[in-house]
Amino acid sequence: RNNYQFFTPGMQQKVIERLTLENKLRHAMELDELLVYFQPQYDIRTMEIVGLEALLRWQPQGGELVSPAKFIPIAEETGLICTMGEWVLETVCSQAAKWVKEGLLNDTIMVAVNLSVRQLNQDLVEIITRILDQSGFAAKQLELELTESMVMDDLKSTSVLLDLLHKLGVHISIDDFGTGYSSLSSLKHLPIDVLKIDQSFVADIGQDTHGEAIIRAVAAMAKSLNLRIIAEGIETEQQLAFLRKNGCYCIQGYYFSKPLTIAETEALLRKQNKQPKDNHLGIR
Ligand code: C2E
Ligand code: MG
Ligand code: MG
């Protein structure tokens, strides 16, 4: 239509790759190729695990793990994310309930699940109610992570939904906080419990004073609004020291632990349970 576009063989290759991936993803659930990993969150004052974030993984048969950064956008475009997201919630809640029963997960440890924008509709309340009932996992231990843009794009209906979810007893967390365009005045009217400082700001520590200033501001705001705050993507001692100095004590990142398989997570919980007073990471 009154314009022209360039075509290169490389573009065709990309389209084919994407279609192949999409096709394989459609069968991932029935072929049992999805996995949940957990990344621990530590309180650096006690060096104890205070949270676990569930992170989805895909391992096609005979292939390597595919990063969610690669397949979640496709799952979102195709709508597959709704069944996948439900599967994640079911798997995580039943696993967490099992750990509670076995005495490995005490009721101070939160378990976080990421949600996609496509899951945000009234059905979500029913789905979560059913999953909590069936698994026996306590609502107050489940944290739902939404990004800022998911909340802000349709503030009116999201706030109704968040109120309903909050009434169930689940906690609401804002992921990648600081990267979107939150209306700060809206924040205080939403039933939010946690702000997660985005890893891009953490990466700025010692490199960029703007990033550091943003962390200080978010930490101060969280404190005055009485919100919990979690920093993610901590990789260095220097980042840890800066966060501690600015009152951010709940930490998630490779410095402590990469996302772990269910068996590895279980071993870690067992270790913490056996030696609750031990600083088993050897980090001060
Ligand atoms: P996210 O929720 O912000 O998760 C944090 C990501 O940072 C994870 O990547 C984690 O592995 C990574 N990470 C943690 N610590 C460090 C660190 O110290 N350094 C660096 N460089 N990275 C670190 P992952 O697992 O690849 O997940 C990427 C994104 O995919 C997640 O970002 C989340 O938005 C999405 N995602 C993961 N699982 C699910 C899911 O079950 N449902 C939905 N809707 N989205 C998911
Ligand atoms: Mg997250
Ligand atoms: Mg994040």
Short mmCIF file of C-alpha atoms and ligand atoms in Angstrom, two decimals:
data_model
loop_
_atom_site.label_atom_id
_atom_site.label_comp_id
_atom_site.label_asym_id
_atom_site.label_seq_id
_atom_site.Cartn_x
_atom_site.Cartn_y
_atom_site.Cartn_z
CA ARG A 1 0.00 0.00 0.00
CA ASN A 2 2.03 2.92 -1.27
CA ASN A 3 5.20 1.70 0.40
CA TYR A 4 7.83 -0.93 -0.06
CA GLN A 5 9.70 -3.13 2.34
CA PHE A 6 13.01 -4.91 2.12
CA PHE A 7 13.15 -8.64 2.34
CA THR A 8 16.23 -10.66 3.19
CA PRO A 9 16.67 -14.46 3.47
CA GLY A 10 17.64 -13.84 7.13
CA MET A 11 14.13 -12.53 7.78
CA GLN A 12 12.59 -15.69 6.39
CA GLN A 13 14.90 -17.75 8.58
CA LYS A 14 13.70 -15.81 11.64
CA VAL A 15 10.05 -16.35 10.74
CA ILE A 16 10.64 -20.07 10.31
CA GLU A 17 12.47 -20.30 13.66
CA ARG A 18 9.70 -18.46 15.40
CA LEU A 19 6.98 -20.66 13.85
CA THR A 20 8.89 -23.81 14.80
CA LEU A 21 9.25 -22.56 18.37
CA GLU A 22 5.56 -21.67 18.52
CA ASN A 23 4.60 -25.12 17.24
CA LYS A 24 6.80 -26.88 19.78
CA LEU A 25 5.51 -24.65 22.57
CA ARG A 26 1.94 -25.68 21.76
CA HIS A 27 2.83 -29.25 22.71
CA ALA A 28 5.10 -28.41 25.65
CA MET A 29 2.44 -29.00 28.31
CA GLU A 30 1.12 -32.30 27.04
CA LEU A 31 4.71 -33.54 26.58
CA ASP A 32 5.53 -32.58 30.18
CA GLU A 33 8.34 -30.29 29.10
CA LEU A 34 7.64 -27.43 31.51
CA LEU A 35 9.51 -27.09 34.79
CA VAL A 36 9.37 -24.77 37.73
CA TYR A 37 12.58 -23.49 39.29
CA PHE A 38 12.73 -21.55 42.54
CA GLN A 39 15.06 -18.69 43.39
CA PRO A 40 15.47 -18.03 47.12
CA GLN A 41 15.17 -14.57 48.65
CA TYR A 42 17.19 -13.89 51.80
CA ASP A 43 16.85 -11.49 54.68
CA ILE A 44 20.44 -10.33 55.03
CA ARG A 45 19.95 -9.49 58.72
CA THR A 46 19.30 -13.13 59.62
CA MET A 47 20.67 -14.81 56.50
CA GLU A 48 17.52 -16.90 56.35
CA ILE A 49 15.35 -17.67 53.35
CA VAL A 50 12.24 -15.48 53.54
CA GLY A 51 10.86 -16.12 50.07
CA LEU A 52 11.01 -18.29 46.96
CA GLU A 53 10.20 -16.95 43.50
CA ALA A 54 8.88 -19.55 41.08
CA LEU A 55 10.39 -19.19 37.60
CA LEU A 56 9.11 -21.13 34.62
CA ARG A 57 11.46 -23.15 32.42
CA TRP A 58 10.92 -25.07 29.21
CA GLN A 59 13.00 -28.06 28.26
CA PRO A 60 11.98 -29.44 24.86
CA GLN A 61 12.64 -33.18 24.57
CA GLY A 62 16.30 -33.80 23.88
CA GLY A 63 16.97 -30.08 23.89
CA GLU A 64 18.41 -27.48 26.21
CA LEU A 65 16.50 -25.28 28.65
CA VAL A 66 14.81 -22.39 26.85
CA SER A 67 14.80 -19.06 28.68
CA PRO A 68 11.41 -17.58 29.60
CA ALA A 69 12.57 -14.34 27.99
CA LYS A 70 12.39 -16.26 24.69
CA PHE A 71 9.20 -18.28 25.06
CA ILE A 72 6.96 -16.22 27.35
CA PRO A 73 6.39 -13.48 24.75
CA ILE A 74 5.28 -16.21 22.29
CA ALA A 75 3.10 -17.84 24.95
CA GLU A 76 1.52 -14.43 25.57
CA GLU A 77 0.88 -13.68 21.89
CA THR A 78 -0.69 -17.07 21.29
CA GLY A 79 -2.71 -17.07 24.52
CA LEU A 80 -0.91 -20.26 25.65
CA ILE A 81 0.23 -18.34 28.73
CA CYS A 82 -3.19 -18.74 30.36
CA THR A 83 -3.01 -22.54 30.57
CA MET A 84 0.71 -22.39 31.31
CA GLY A 85 0.19 -19.81 34.06
CA GLU A 86 -2.52 -21.96 35.61
CA TRP A 87 -0.19 -24.95 35.47
CA VAL A 88 2.53 -22.89 37.21
CA LEU A 89 0.12 -21.87 39.99
CA GLU A 90 -1.04 -25.47 40.46
CA THR A 91 2.47 -26.91 40.46
CA VAL A 92 3.86 -24.26 42.81
CA CYS A 93 0.99 -24.41 45.31
CA SER A 94 0.94 -28.19 45.49
CA GLN A 95 4.74 -28.32 45.86
CA ALA A 96 4.73 -25.59 48.52
CA ALA A 97 1.88 -27.29 50.43
CA LYS A 98 3.90 -30.52 50.41
CA TRP A 99 6.94 -28.69 51.83
CA VAL A 100 4.74 -27.15 54.54
CA LYS A 101 3.41 -30.61 55.47
CA GLU A 102 6.93 -31.98 55.64
CA GLY A 103 7.96 -29.13 57.94
CA LEU A 104 10.41 -27.70 55.39
CA LEU A 105 8.59 -24.47 54.61
CA ASN A 106 7.54 -22.51 57.63
CA ASP A 107 4.75 -19.98 57.43
CA THR A 108 7.10 -16.98 57.35
CA ILE A 109 8.42 -17.96 53.90
CA MET A 110 6.52 -16.40 51.00
CA VAL A 111 6.17 -18.15 47.66
CA ALA A 112 5.94 -15.83 44.65
CA VAL A 113 4.45 -16.57 41.23
CA ASN A 114 4.70 -14.28 38.19
CA LEU A 115 1.50 -13.45 36.37
CA SER A 116 1.01 -12.43 32.77
CA VAL A 117 -1.29 -9.63 31.70
CA ARG A 118 -3.45 -12.19 29.89
CA GLN A 119 -4.26 -13.90 33.18
CA LEU A 120 -5.74 -10.73 34.65
CA ASN A 121 -9.48 -11.27 34.43
CA GLN A 122 -12.22 -12.26 36.79
CA ASP A 123 -11.51 -15.95 36.18
CA LEU A 124 -8.23 -15.49 38.00
CA VAL A 125 -9.98 -15.15 41.36
CA GLU A 126 -11.86 -18.41 40.78
CA ILE A 127 -8.76 -20.16 39.50
CA ILE A 128 -6.69 -19.13 42.52
CA THR A 129 -9.47 -19.97 44.98
CA ARG A 130 -9.74 -23.43 43.46
CA ILE A 131 -5.98 -24.02 43.42
CA LEU A 132 -5.59 -22.91 47.05
CA ASP A 133 -8.49 -25.15 48.09
CA GLN A 134 -7.21 -28.18 46.21
CA SER A 135 -3.59 -27.80 47.29
CA GLY A 136 -4.24 -26.72 50.87
CA PHE A 137 -1.57 -24.01 50.53
CA ALA A 138 -2.29 -20.94 52.67
CA ALA A 139 -3.32 -17.82 50.73
CA LYS A 140 -1.28 -15.60 53.05
CA GLN A 141 1.90 -17.38 51.91
CA LEU A 142 1.24 -16.84 48.20
CA GLU A 143 2.57 -13.70 46.54
CA LEU A 144 1.45 -12.72 43.03
CA GLU A 145 3.94 -10.68 40.99
CA LEU A 146 2.58 -8.19 38.47
CA THR A 147 4.59 -5.62 36.58
CA GLU A 148 3.87 -1.92 36.83
CA SER A 149 2.59 -1.70 33.27
CA MET A 150 0.13 -4.55 33.87
CA VAL A 151 -1.38 -2.56 36.71
CA MET A 152 -1.26 0.88 35.15
CA ASP A 153 -2.51 -0.01 31.64
CA ASP A 154 -6.02 -0.60 32.88
CA LEU A 155 -5.92 0.81 36.38
CA LYS A 156 -9.66 0.73 36.97
CA SER A 157 -10.33 -2.93 36.29
CA THR A 158 -6.98 -4.09 37.67
CA SER A 159 -7.65 -2.36 40.96
CA VAL A 160 -11.01 -4.17 41.27
CA LEU A 161 -9.27 -7.47 40.56
CA LEU A 162 -6.43 -6.77 42.99
CA ASP A 163 -8.97 -5.97 45.72
CA LEU A 164 -10.68 -9.32 45.12
CA LEU A 165 -7.37 -11.17 45.19
CA HIS A 166 -6.29 -9.34 48.32
CA LYS A 167 -9.52 -10.35 50.01
CA LEU A 168 -8.56 -13.98 49.41
CA GLY A 169 -5.50 -13.24 51.54
CA VAL A 170 -2.80 -13.45 48.85
CA HIS A 171 -0.08 -10.80 48.72
CA ILE A 172 0.46 -8.55 45.72
CA SER A 173 3.92 -7.61 44.55
CA ILE A 174 4.99 -5.14 41.88
CA ASP A 175 7.83 -6.64 39.84
CA ASP A 176 10.53 -4.65 38.01
CA PHE A 177 9.45 -1.58 39.95
CA GLY A 178 10.84 1.68 38.65
CA THR A 179 10.91 0.67 34.98
CA GLY A 180 7.30 1.56 34.20
CA TYR A 181 5.28 4.67 34.71
CA SER A 182 3.43 4.10 37.93
CA SER A 183 1.24 6.84 39.12
CA LEU A 184 2.53 7.15 42.66
CA SER A 185 -0.78 8.46 43.92
CA SER A 186 -2.52 5.35 42.54
CA LEU A 187 -0.07 3.10 44.31
CA LYS A 188 -1.27 4.06 47.73
CA HIS A 189 -4.88 3.18 46.83
CA LEU A 190 -3.98 -0.27 45.50
CA PRO A 191 -3.71 -3.26 47.84
CA ILE A 192 0.01 -3.70 47.22
CA ASP A 193 2.26 -5.44 49.74
CA VAL A 194 5.66 -5.57 48.04
CA LEU A 195 7.79 -3.53 45.63
CA LYS A 196 10.56 -5.37 43.80
CA ILE A 197 13.37 -3.04 42.78
CA ASP A 198 14.30 -3.83 39.21
CA GLN A 199 17.68 -5.40 38.59
CA SER A 200 18.69 -2.65 36.16
CA PHE A 201 18.93 -0.22 39.10
CA VAL A 202 20.89 -2.74 41.15
CA ALA A 203 23.31 -3.12 38.23
CA ASP A 204 23.80 0.68 38.37
CA ILE A 205 25.17 0.56 41.92
CA GLY A 206 28.71 1.90 41.83
CA GLN A 207 28.27 2.76 38.11
CA ASP A 208 25.55 5.33 37.85
CA THR A 209 24.42 7.76 40.51
CA HIS A 210 20.95 8.06 38.96
CA GLY A 211 20.25 4.38 39.51
CA GLU A 212 21.47 4.68 43.09
CA ALA A 213 19.23 7.70 43.67
CA ILE A 214 16.23 5.76 42.35
CA ILE A 215 16.93 2.89 44.76
CA ARG A 216 17.15 5.32 47.69
CA ALA A 217 13.89 6.97 46.65
CA VAL A 218 12.04 3.67 46.20
CA ALA A 219 13.33 2.39 49.57
CA ALA A 220 12.20 5.58 51.31
CA MET A 221 8.80 5.48 49.61
CA ALA A 222 8.26 1.81 50.46
CA LYS A 223 9.10 2.56 54.07
CA SER A 224 6.65 5.43 54.36
CA LEU A 225 3.88 3.52 52.55
CA ASN A 226 4.59 0.53 54.79
CA LEU A 227 5.42 -1.79 51.88
CA ARG A 228 7.94 -4.60 51.89
CA ILE A 229 10.77 -4.18 49.47
CA ILE A 230 12.82 -6.80 47.65
CA ALA A 231 15.86 -6.06 45.52
CA GLU A 232 16.62 -8.45 42.70
CA GLY A 233 19.65 -9.20 40.55
CA ILE A 234 22.26 -8.83 43.31
CA GLU A 235 25.55 -10.12 42.01
CA THR A 236 28.25 -8.32 44.01
CA GLU A 237 29.34 -7.51 47.55
CA GLN A 238 29.26 -3.80 46.66
CA GLN A 239 25.60 -3.96 45.62
CA LEU A 240 24.76 -5.82 48.80
CA ALA A 241 26.52 -3.21 50.98
CA PHE A 242 24.70 -0.34 49.24
CA LEU A 243 21.30 -1.99 49.67
CA ARG A 244 21.93 -2.78 53.32
CA LYS A 245 23.01 0.82 53.94
CA ASN A 246 19.76 2.02 52.41
CA GLY A 247 17.54 -0.23 54.46
CA CYS A 248 16.81 -2.83 51.80
CA TYR A 249 17.29 -6.16 53.53
CA CYS A 250 15.41 -8.62 51.37
CA ILE A 251 17.68 -9.75 48.58
CA GLN A 252 17.39 -12.03 45.55
CA GLY A 253 20.24 -12.63 43.13
CA TYR A 254 23.07 -14.79 41.83
CA TYR A 255 25.29 -13.52 44.68
CA PHE A 256 23.31 -15.85 46.96
CA SER A 257 21.73 -18.33 44.60
CA LYS A 258 20.66 -18.88 41.01
CA PRO A 259 17.17 -20.28 40.39
CA LEU A 260 17.20 -23.89 41.60
CA THR A 261 15.44 -27.09 40.59
CA ILE A 262 12.78 -28.45 42.94
CA ALA A 263 15.23 -31.04 44.31
CA GLU A 264 17.90 -28.38 44.91
CA THR A 265 15.38 -26.05 46.59
CA GLU A 266 14.24 -28.87 48.82
CA ALA A 267 17.83 -29.64 49.84
CA LEU A 268 18.38 -25.96 50.67
CA LEU A 269 15.22 -25.78 52.79
CA ARG A 270 16.25 -28.94 54.60
CA LYS A 271 19.65 -27.44 55.33
CA GLN A 272 18.18 -24.20 56.67
CA ASN A 273 15.72 -26.18 58.78
CA LYS A 274 18.39 -28.36 60.32
CA GLN A 275 20.61 -25.44 61.24
CA PRO A 276 18.24 -22.51 61.66
CA LYS A 277 20.80 -20.42 63.50
CA ASP A 278 23.65 -21.28 61.16
CA ASN A 279 24.79 -18.90 58.56
CA HIS A 280 24.99 -21.73 56.08
CA LEU A 281 26.05 -19.47 53.23
CA GLY A 282 29.00 -18.19 55.17
CA ILE A 283 28.13 -14.61 54.15
CA ARG A 284 28.00 -11.71 56.58
P1 C2E B 1 11.41 -11.61 36.75
O1 C2E B 1 10.12 -12.03 37.34
O2 C2E B 1 11.83 -10.20 36.96
O3 C2E B 1 12.47 -12.65 37.31
C1 C2E B 1 13.79 -12.33 37.61
C2 C2E B 1 14.72 -12.80 36.52
O4 C2E B 1 16.05 -12.40 36.86
C3 C2E B 1 14.79 -14.32 36.39
O5 C2E B 1 15.05 -14.59 35.02
C4 C2E B 1 16.03 -14.67 37.22
O6 C2E B 1 16.63 -15.88 36.84
C5 C2E B 1 16.91 -13.49 36.88
N1 C2E B 1 17.91 -13.23 37.91
C6 C2E B 1 17.82 -13.48 39.23
N2 C2E B 1 18.95 -13.09 39.88
C7 C2E B 1 19.76 -12.56 38.95
C8 C2E B 1 21.07 -11.96 39.00
O7 C2E B 1 21.70 -11.84 40.05
N3 C2E B 1 21.57 -11.50 37.83
C9 C2E B 1 20.89 -11.62 36.65
N4 C2E B 1 21.47 -11.14 35.53
N5 C2E B 1 19.65 -12.17 36.55
C10 C2E B 1 19.11 -12.64 37.70
P2 C2E B 1 14.26 -15.70 34.23
O8 C2E B 1 14.03 -16.90 35.11
O9 C2E B 1 14.97 -15.90 32.94
O10 C2E B 1 12.84 -15.05 33.98
C11 C2E B 1 12.71 -13.91 33.17
C12 C2E B 1 11.34 -13.34 33.25
O11 C2E B 1 10.37 -14.25 32.71
C13 C2E B 1 10.86 -13.09 34.68
O12 C2E B 1 11.39 -11.89 35.16
C14 C2E B 1 9.37 -13.03 34.49
O13 C2E B 1 8.97 -11.78 34.03
C15 C2E B 1 9.15 -14.04 33.37
N6 C2E B 1 8.66 -15.29 33.98
C16 C2E B 1 9.35 -16.29 34.57
N7 C2E B 1 8.52 -17.27 35.00
C17 C2E B 1 7.25 -16.86 34.69
C18 C2E B 1 5.95 -17.43 34.87
O14 C2E B 1 5.73 -18.49 35.47
N8 C2E B 1 4.88 -16.70 34.38
C19 C2E B 1 5.06 -15.49 33.76
N9 C2E B 1 3.97 -14.84 33.30
N10 C2E B 1 6.26 -14.93 33.58
C20 C2E B 1 7.35 -15.61 34.04
MG MG B 2 9.28 -11.79 39.07
MG MG B 3 11.80 -8.67 38.10
#
